[in-house]
CSV table of C-alpha atoms in Angstrom, one decimal:
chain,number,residue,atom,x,y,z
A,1,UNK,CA,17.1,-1.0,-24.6
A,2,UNK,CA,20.0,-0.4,-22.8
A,3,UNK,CA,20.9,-2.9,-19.7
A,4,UNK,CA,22.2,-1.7,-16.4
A,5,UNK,CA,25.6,-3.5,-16.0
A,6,UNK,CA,25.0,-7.1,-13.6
A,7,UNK,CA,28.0,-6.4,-11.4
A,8,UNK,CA,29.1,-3.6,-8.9
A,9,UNK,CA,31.7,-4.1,-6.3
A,10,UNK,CA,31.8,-6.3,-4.1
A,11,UNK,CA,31.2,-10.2,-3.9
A,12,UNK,CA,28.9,-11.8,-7.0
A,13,UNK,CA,26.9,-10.4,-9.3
A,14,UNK,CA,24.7,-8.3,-7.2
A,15,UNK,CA,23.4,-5.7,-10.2
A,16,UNK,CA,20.1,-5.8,-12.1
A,17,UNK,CA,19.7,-7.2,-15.3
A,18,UNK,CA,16.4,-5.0,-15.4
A,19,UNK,CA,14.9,-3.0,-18.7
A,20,UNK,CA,16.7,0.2,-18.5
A,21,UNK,CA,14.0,2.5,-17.1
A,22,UNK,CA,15.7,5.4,-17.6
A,23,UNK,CA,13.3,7.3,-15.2
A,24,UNK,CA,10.1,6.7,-13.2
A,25,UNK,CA,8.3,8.5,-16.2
A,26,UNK,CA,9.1,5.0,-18.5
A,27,UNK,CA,7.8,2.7,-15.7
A,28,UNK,CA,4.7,4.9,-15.5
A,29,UNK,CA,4.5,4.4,-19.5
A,30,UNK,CA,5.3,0.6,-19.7
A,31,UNK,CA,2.7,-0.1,-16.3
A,32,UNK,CA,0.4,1.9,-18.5
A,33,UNK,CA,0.7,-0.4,-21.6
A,34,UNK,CA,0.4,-3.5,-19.5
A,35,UNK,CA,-2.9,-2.3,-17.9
A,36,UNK,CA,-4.7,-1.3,-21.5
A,37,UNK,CA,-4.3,-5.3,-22.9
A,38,UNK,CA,-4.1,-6.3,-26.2
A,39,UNK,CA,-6.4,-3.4,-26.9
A,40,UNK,CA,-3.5,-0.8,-26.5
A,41,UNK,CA,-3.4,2.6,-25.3
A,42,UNK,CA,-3.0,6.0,-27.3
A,43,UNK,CA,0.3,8.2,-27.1
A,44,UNK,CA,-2.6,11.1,-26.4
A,45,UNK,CA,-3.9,8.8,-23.2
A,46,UNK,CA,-0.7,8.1,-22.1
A,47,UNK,CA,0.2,11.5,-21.7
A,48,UNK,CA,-3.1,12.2,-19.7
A,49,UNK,CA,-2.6,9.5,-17.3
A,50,UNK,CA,0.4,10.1,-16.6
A,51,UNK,CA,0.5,13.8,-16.8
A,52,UNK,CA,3.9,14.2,-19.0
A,53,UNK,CA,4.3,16.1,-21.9
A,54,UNK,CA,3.1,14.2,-25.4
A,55,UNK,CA,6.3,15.2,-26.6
A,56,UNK,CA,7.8,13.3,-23.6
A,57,UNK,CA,5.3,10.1,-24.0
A,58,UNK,CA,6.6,10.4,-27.9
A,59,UNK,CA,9.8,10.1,-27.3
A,60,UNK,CA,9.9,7.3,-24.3
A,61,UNK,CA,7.3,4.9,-26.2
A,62,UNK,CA,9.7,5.4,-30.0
A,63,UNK,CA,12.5,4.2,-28.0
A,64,UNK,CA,10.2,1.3,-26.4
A,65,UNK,CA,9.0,0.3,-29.9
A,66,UNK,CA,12.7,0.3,-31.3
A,67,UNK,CA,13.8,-2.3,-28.5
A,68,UNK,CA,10.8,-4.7,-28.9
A,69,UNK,CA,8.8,-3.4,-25.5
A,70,UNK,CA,5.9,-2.3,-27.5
A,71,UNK,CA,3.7,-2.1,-30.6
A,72,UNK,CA,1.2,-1.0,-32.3
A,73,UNK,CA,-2.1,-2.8,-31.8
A,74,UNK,CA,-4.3,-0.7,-33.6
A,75,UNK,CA,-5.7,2.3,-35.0
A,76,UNK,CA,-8.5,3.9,-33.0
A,77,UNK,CA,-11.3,7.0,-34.3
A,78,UNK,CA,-9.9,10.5,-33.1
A,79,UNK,CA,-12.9,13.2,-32.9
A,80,UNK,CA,-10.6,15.1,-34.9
A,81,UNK,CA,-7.8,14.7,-37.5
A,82,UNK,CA,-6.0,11.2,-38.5
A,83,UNK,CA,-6.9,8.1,-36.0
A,84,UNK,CA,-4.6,7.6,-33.1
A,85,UNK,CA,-2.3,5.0,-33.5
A,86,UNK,CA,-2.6,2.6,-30.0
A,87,UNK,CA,0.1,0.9,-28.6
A,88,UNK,CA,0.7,-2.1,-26.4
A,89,UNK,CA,3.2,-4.2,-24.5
A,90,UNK,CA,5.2,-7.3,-26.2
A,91,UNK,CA,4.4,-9.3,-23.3
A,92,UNK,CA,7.6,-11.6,-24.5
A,93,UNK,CA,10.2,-8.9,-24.6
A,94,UNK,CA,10.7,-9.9,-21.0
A,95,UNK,CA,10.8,-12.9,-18.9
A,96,UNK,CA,11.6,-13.2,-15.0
A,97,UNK,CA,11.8,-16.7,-12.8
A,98,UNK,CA,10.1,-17.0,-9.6
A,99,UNK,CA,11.5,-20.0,-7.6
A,100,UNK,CA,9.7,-21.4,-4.4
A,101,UNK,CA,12.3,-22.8,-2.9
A,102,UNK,CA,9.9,-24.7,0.3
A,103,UNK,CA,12.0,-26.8,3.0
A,104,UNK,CA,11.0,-30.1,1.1
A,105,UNK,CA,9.4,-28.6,-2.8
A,106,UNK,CA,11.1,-26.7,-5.1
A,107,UNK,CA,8.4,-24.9,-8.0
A,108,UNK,CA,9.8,-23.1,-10.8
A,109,UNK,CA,8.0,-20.9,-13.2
A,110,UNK,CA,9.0,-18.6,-15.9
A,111,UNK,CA,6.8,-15.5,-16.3
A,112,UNK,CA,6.6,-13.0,-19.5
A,113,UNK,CA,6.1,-8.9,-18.7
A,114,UNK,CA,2.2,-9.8,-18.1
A,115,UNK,CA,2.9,-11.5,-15.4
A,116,UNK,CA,1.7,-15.3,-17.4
A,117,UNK,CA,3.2,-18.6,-16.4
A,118,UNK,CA,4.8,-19.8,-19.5
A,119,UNK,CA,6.6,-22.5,-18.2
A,120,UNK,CA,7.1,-24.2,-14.8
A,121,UNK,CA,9.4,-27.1,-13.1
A,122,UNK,CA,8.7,-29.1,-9.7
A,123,UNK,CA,10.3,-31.4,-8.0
A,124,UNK,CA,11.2,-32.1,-4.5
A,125,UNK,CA,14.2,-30.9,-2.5
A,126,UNK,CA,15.8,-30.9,1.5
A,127,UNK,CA,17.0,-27.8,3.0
A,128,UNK,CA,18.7,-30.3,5.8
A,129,UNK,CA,20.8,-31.2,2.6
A,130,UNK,CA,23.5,-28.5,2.4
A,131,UNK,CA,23.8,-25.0,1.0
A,132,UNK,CA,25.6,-26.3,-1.5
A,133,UNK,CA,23.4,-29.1,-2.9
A,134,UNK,CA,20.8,-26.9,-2.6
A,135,UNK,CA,21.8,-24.1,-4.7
A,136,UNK,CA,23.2,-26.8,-7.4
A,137,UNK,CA,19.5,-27.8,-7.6
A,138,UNK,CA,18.3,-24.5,-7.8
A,139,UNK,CA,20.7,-23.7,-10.7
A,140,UNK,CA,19.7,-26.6,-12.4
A,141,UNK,CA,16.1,-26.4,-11.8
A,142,UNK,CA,16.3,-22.7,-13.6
A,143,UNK,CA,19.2,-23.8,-16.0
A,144,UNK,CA,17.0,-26.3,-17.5
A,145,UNK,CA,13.8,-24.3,-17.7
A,146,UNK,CA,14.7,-21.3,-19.1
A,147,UNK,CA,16.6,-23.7,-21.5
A,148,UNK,CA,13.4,-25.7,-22.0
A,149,UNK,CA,11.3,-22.2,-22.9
A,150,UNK,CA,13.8,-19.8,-24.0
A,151,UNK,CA,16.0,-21.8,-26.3
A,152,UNK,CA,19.6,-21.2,-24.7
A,153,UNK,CA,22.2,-23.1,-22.7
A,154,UNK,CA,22.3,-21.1,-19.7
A,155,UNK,CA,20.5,-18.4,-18.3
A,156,UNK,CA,23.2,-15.4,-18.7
A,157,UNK,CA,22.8,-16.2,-22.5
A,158,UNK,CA,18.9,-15.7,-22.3
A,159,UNK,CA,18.4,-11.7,-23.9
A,160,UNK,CA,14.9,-11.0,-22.0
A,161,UNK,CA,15.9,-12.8,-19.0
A,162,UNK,CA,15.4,-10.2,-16.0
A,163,UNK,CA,16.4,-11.7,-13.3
A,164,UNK,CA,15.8,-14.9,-10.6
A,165,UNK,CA,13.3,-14.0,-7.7
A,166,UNK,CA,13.6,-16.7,-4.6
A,167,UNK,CA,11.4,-17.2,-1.6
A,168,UNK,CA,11.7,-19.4,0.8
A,169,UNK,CA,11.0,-19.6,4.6
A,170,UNK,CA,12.0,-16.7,6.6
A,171,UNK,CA,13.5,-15.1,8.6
A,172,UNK,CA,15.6,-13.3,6.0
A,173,UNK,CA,17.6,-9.9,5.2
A,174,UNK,CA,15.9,-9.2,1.8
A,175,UNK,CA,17.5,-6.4,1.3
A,176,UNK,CA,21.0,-8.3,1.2
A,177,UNK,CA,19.9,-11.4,0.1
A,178,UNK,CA,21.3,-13.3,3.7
A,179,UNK,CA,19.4,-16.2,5.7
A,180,UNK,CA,18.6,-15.6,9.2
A,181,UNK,CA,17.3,-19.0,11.1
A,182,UNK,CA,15.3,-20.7,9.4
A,183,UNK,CA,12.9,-22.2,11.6
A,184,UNK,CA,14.1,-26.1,11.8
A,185,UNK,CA,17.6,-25.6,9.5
A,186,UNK,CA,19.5,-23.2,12.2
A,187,UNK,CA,22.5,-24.1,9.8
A,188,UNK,CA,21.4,-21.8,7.1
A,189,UNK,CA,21.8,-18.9,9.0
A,190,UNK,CA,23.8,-16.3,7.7
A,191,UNK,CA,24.0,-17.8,4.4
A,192,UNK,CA,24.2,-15.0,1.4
A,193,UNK,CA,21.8,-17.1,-0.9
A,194,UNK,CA,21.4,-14.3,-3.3
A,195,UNK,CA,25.1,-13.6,-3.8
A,196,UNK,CA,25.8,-16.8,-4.0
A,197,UNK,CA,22.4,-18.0,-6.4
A,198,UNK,CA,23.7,-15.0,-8.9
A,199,UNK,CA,26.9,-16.2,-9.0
A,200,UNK,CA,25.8,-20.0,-10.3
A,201,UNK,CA,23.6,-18.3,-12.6
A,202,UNK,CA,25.4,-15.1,-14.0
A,203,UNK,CA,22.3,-13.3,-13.8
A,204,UNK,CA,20.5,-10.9,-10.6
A,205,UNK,CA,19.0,-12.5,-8.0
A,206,UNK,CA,16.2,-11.1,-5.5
A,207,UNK,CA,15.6,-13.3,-2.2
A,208,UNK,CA,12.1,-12.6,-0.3
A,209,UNK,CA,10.3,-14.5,2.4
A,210,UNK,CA,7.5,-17.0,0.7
A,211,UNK,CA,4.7,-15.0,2.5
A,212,UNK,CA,5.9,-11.6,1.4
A,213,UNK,CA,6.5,-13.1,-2.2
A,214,UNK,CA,2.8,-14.6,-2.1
A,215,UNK,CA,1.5,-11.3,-1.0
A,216,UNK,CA,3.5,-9.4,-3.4
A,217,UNK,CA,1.7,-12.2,-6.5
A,218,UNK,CA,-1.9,-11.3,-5.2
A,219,UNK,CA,-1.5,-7.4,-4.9
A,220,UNK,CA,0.1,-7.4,-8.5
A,221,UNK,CA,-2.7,-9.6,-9.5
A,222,UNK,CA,-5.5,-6.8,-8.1
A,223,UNK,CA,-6.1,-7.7,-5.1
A,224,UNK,CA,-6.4,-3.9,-3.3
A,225,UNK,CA,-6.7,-2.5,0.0
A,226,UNK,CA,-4.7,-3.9,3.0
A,227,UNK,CA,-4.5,-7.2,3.5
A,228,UNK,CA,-3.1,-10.6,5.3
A,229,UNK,CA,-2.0,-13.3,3.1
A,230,UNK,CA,-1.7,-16.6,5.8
A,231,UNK,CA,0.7,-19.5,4.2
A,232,UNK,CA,-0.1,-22.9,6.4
A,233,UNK,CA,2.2,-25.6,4.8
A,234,UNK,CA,5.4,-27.0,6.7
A,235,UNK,CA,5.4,-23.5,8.6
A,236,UNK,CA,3.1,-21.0,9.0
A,237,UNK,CA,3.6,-17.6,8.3
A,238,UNK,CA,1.9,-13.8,7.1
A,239,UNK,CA,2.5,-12.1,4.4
A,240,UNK,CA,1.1,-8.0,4.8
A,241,UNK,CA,-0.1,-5.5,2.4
A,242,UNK,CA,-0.8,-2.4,3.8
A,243,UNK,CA,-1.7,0.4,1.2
A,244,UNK,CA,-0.8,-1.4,-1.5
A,245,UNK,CA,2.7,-2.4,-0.2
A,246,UNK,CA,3.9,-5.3,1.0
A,247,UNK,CA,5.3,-4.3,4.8
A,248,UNK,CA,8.5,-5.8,5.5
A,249,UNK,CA,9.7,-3.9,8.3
A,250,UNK,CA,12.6,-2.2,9.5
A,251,UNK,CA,14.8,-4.9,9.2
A,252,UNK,CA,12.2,-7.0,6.5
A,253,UNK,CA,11.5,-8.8,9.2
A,254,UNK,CA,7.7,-8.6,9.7
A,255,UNK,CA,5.4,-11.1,9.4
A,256,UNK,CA,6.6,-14.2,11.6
A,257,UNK,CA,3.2,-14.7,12.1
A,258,UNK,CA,3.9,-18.2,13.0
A,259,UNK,CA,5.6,-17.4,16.1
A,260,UNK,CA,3.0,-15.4,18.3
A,261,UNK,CA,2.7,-17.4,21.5
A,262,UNK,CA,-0.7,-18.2,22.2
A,263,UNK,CA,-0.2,-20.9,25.4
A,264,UNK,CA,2.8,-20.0,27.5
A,265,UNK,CA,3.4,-24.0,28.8
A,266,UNK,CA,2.4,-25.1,25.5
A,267,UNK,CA,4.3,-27.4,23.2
A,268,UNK,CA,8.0,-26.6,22.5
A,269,UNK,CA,8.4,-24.8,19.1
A,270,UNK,CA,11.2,-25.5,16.6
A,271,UNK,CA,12.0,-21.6,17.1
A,272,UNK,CA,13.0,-22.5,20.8
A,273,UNK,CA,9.2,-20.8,22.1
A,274,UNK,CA,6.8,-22.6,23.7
A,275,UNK,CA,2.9,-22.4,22.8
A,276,UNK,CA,3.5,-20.6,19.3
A,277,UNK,CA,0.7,-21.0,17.1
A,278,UNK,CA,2.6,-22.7,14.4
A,279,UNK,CA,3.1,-25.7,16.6
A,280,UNK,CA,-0.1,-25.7,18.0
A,281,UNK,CA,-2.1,-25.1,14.5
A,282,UNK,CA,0.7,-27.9,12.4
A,283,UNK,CA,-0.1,-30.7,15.8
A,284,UNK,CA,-3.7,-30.1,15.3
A,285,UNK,CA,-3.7,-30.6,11.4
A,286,UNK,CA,-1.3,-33.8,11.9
A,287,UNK,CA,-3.8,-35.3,14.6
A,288,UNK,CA,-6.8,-35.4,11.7
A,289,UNK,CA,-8.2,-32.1,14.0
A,290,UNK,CA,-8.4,-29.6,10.8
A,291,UNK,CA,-11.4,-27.7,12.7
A,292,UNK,CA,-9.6,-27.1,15.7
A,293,UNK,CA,-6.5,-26.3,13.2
A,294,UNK,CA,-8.8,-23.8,11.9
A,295,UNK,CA,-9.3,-22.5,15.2
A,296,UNK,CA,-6.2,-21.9,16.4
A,297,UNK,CA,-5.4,-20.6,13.0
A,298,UNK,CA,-8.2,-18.2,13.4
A,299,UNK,CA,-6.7,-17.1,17.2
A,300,UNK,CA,-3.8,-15.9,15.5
A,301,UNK,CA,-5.5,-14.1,12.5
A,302,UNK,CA,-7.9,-12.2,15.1
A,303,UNK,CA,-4.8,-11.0,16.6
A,304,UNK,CA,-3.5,-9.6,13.7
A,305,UNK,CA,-7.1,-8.1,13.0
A,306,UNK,CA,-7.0,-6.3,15.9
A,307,UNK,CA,-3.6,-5.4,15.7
A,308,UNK,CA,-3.3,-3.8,11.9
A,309,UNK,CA,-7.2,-3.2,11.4
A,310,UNK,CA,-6.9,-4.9,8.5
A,311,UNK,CA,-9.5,-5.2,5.3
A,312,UNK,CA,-9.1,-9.0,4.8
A,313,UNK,CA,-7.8,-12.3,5.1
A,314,UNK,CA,-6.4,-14.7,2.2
A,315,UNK,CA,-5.5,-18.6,3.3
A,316,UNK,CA,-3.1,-20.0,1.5
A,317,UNK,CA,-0.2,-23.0,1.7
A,318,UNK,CA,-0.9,-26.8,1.4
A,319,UNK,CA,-1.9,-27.9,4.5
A,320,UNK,CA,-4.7,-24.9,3.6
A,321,UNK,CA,-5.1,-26.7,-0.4
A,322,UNK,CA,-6.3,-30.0,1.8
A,323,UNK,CA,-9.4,-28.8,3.4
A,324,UNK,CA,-9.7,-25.3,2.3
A,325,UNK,CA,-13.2,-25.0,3.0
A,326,UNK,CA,-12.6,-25.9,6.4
A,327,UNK,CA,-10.1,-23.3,6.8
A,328,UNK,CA,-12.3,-20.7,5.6
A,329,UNK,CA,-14.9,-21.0,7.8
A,330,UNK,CA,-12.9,-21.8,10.9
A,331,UNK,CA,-10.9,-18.5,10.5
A,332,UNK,CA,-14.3,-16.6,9.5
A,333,UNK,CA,-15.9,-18.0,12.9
A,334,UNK,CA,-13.6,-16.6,14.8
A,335,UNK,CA,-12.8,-13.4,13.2
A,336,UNK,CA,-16.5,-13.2,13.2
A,337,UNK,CA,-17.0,-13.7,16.7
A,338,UNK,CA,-13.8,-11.6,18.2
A,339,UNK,CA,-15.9,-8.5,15.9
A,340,UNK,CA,-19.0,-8.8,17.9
A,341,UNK,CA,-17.6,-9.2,20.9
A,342,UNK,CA,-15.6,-6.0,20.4
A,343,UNK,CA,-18.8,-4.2,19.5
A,344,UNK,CA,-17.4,-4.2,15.4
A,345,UNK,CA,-20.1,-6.4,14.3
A,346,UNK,CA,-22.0,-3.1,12.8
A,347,UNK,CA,-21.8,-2.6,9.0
A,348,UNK,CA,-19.1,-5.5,9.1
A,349,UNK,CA,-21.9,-8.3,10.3
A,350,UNK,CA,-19.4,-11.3,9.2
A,351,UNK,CA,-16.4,-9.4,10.2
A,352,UNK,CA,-13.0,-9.4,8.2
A,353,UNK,CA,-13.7,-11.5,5.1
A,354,UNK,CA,-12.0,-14.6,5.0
A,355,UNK,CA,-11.2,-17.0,2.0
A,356,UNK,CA,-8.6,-18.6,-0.4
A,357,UNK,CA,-6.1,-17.0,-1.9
A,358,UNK,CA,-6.0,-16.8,-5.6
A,359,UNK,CA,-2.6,-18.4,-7.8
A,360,UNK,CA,-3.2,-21.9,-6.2
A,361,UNK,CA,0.1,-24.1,-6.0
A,362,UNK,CA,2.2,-21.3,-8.1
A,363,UNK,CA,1.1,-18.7,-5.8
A,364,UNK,CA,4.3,-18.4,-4.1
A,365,UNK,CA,6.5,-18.9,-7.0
A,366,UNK,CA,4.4,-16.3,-9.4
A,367,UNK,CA,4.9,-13.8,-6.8
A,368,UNK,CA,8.7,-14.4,-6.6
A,369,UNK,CA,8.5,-13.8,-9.8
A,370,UNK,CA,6.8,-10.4,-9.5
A,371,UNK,CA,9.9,-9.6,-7.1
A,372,UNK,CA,11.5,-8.8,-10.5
A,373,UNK,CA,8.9,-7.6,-12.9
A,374,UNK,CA,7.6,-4.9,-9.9
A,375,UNK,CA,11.0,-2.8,-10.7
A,376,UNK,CA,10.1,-2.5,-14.4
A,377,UNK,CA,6.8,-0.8,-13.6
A,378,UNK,CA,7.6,0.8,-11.2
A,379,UNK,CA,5.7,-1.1,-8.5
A,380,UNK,CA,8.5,-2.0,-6.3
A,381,UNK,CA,6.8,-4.3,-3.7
């Protein structure tokens, strides 16, 4: 399949190393193929689903099959004629990296076209330390496990390598790749981390917040409707779906969840505020006071409730992973409470669900990869 080139002009590598989906009709056809599983999908379904021609579904999955994206899996009983011959995805015809680059962890994981971890790095890191040492990490970190898995020397030699998805604390532009402040590391602002990532690497580079990323994982993964994915680690932050998509805002700045003020003479913030719920929820977890962590926590979430109407709310992060139960019900309590109060307690009698996100650890890092494999099939998060 043919690749679209890596560079434009400009500074760095700033193309995409994507499968060359021709046209939104070939995502349709390789999202399709994903969805059906090892069980495969007719040329004859394909077309109904998607509503193209058969001739047109003929034509996009023979050049597929020719370039390794699909196969046969099968032949299936027709109620007329010859069987229909099925087809399915080569979930290793593509692999993407999702890095979670935190301000003190750095998780790597290499995913195929499925979406499936096959093969994943951690080790620890220091945003204080310099761009520079940083991004030498980084490279290193992906360098070694695409070497590891994929059998080459670096990752521009790697033929189903997609492409490097980061995400990391916001603020950010994601659009152009560039740091804003990052809450505690001021001197990161205005940094062009994907420019600069690509260029180390020799291969495209997407750059998303770790909440959007997270929220991008668990959409891709089925979770519907519109939802808030709520990362508590060394920051705090919200991650939105809203009909399917992941809302970034105007300037892909939504979700700084973290830095709603909720006590206007409260504790000084790293972000300069005073009272934000970041600092008040973080103080409360480091004082042993994980219920009144939930609490706060669950101030916040009722806000964006009643702000966005939302259908649920997913918990997530590690200061979340160490008393997740807790968490849960502290959140759900309040939620619960703020419903009745407000007279929604009616056909919603627990108010907005509440509970853990799914993916775990990797959940960050799986949906930074997901920045990448969303353009092949056509789900662009």
């Amino acid at each position: 399949m043919d690749r679209v080139n890596r560079t434009k002009s400009g500074p760095g590598p700033v193309g995409a190393n994507l499968l060359a989906v021709r046209s939104h009709n070939t995502a349709l056809v390789l999202d399709l193929l994903r969805g059906a599983g090892a069980e495969g999908i007719s040329r004859l379904e394909l077309a109904e689903r998607t509503g193209l021609t058969p001739q047109a579904v003929s034509k996009i999955t023979a050049r597929l099959r020719e370039e390794g994206f699909a196969a046969e899996a099968g032949r299936r009983a027709s109620t007329g004629g010859k069987p229909r011959t099925v087809l399915r995805l080569v979930p290793e015809a593509g692999h993407a990296v999702g890095v979670h680059l935190d301000r003190d962890e750095l998780r790597t994981v290499l995913l195929d076209l499925n979406g499936t971890v096959v093969g994943e790095r951690y080790g620890t890191v220091g945003l204080g330390g310099g761009a520079e040492a940083v991004l030498d990490l980084v490279a290193a970190e992906v360098t070694a496990l695409v070497g590891s898995v994929l059998g080459c020397g670096v990752p521009a030699d790697a033929p189903t390598l997609l492409g490097v998805g980061v995400a990391l604390p916001g603020p950010l532009d994601h659009v152009r790749g560039v740091l804003h402040r990052v809450t505690g590391f001021p001197e990161w602002a205005g940094f062009p981390l994907r420019d600069a990532l690509a260029e180390r690497l020799g291969v495209p580079v997407v750059v998303d917040k770790d909440t959007n990323a997270a929220a991008l994982g668990l959409a891709a993964g089925g979770e519907g409707g519109s939802f808030a994915y709520l990362h508590l680690g060394t920051g705090l932050g919200a991650g939105l779906v809203i009909g399917g998509r992941v809302h970034r805002g105007a300037r892909t700045g939504a979700g700084e969840f973290g830095h709603q003020v909720l006590q206007l003479d409260g504790p000084v913030c790293p972000c300069g505020n005073r009272g934000c719920v970041e600092v008040l929820c973080l103080a409360a977890a480091g004082r042993g006071e994980t219920s009144e962590a939930a609490r706060v926590l669950g101030v916040g979430a009722g806000n964006l409730v009643g702000l966005l109407d939302i259908d649920l709310v997913l918990l997530g992060g590690r200061t979340v992973a160490g008393a997740p139960e807790v968490y849960v019900r502290g959140v759900a309590e309040v939620l619960a409470e703020r419903a009745r109060r407000a007279g929604l307690s009616e056909g919603v009698p627990e108010g907005v669900p509440v509970r853990v996100a799914s993916g775990g650890e990797r959940g960050v890092a799986v949906g930074a990869g997901q920045l990448l494999l969303g353009s092949v099939f056509g789900r662009d998060g």
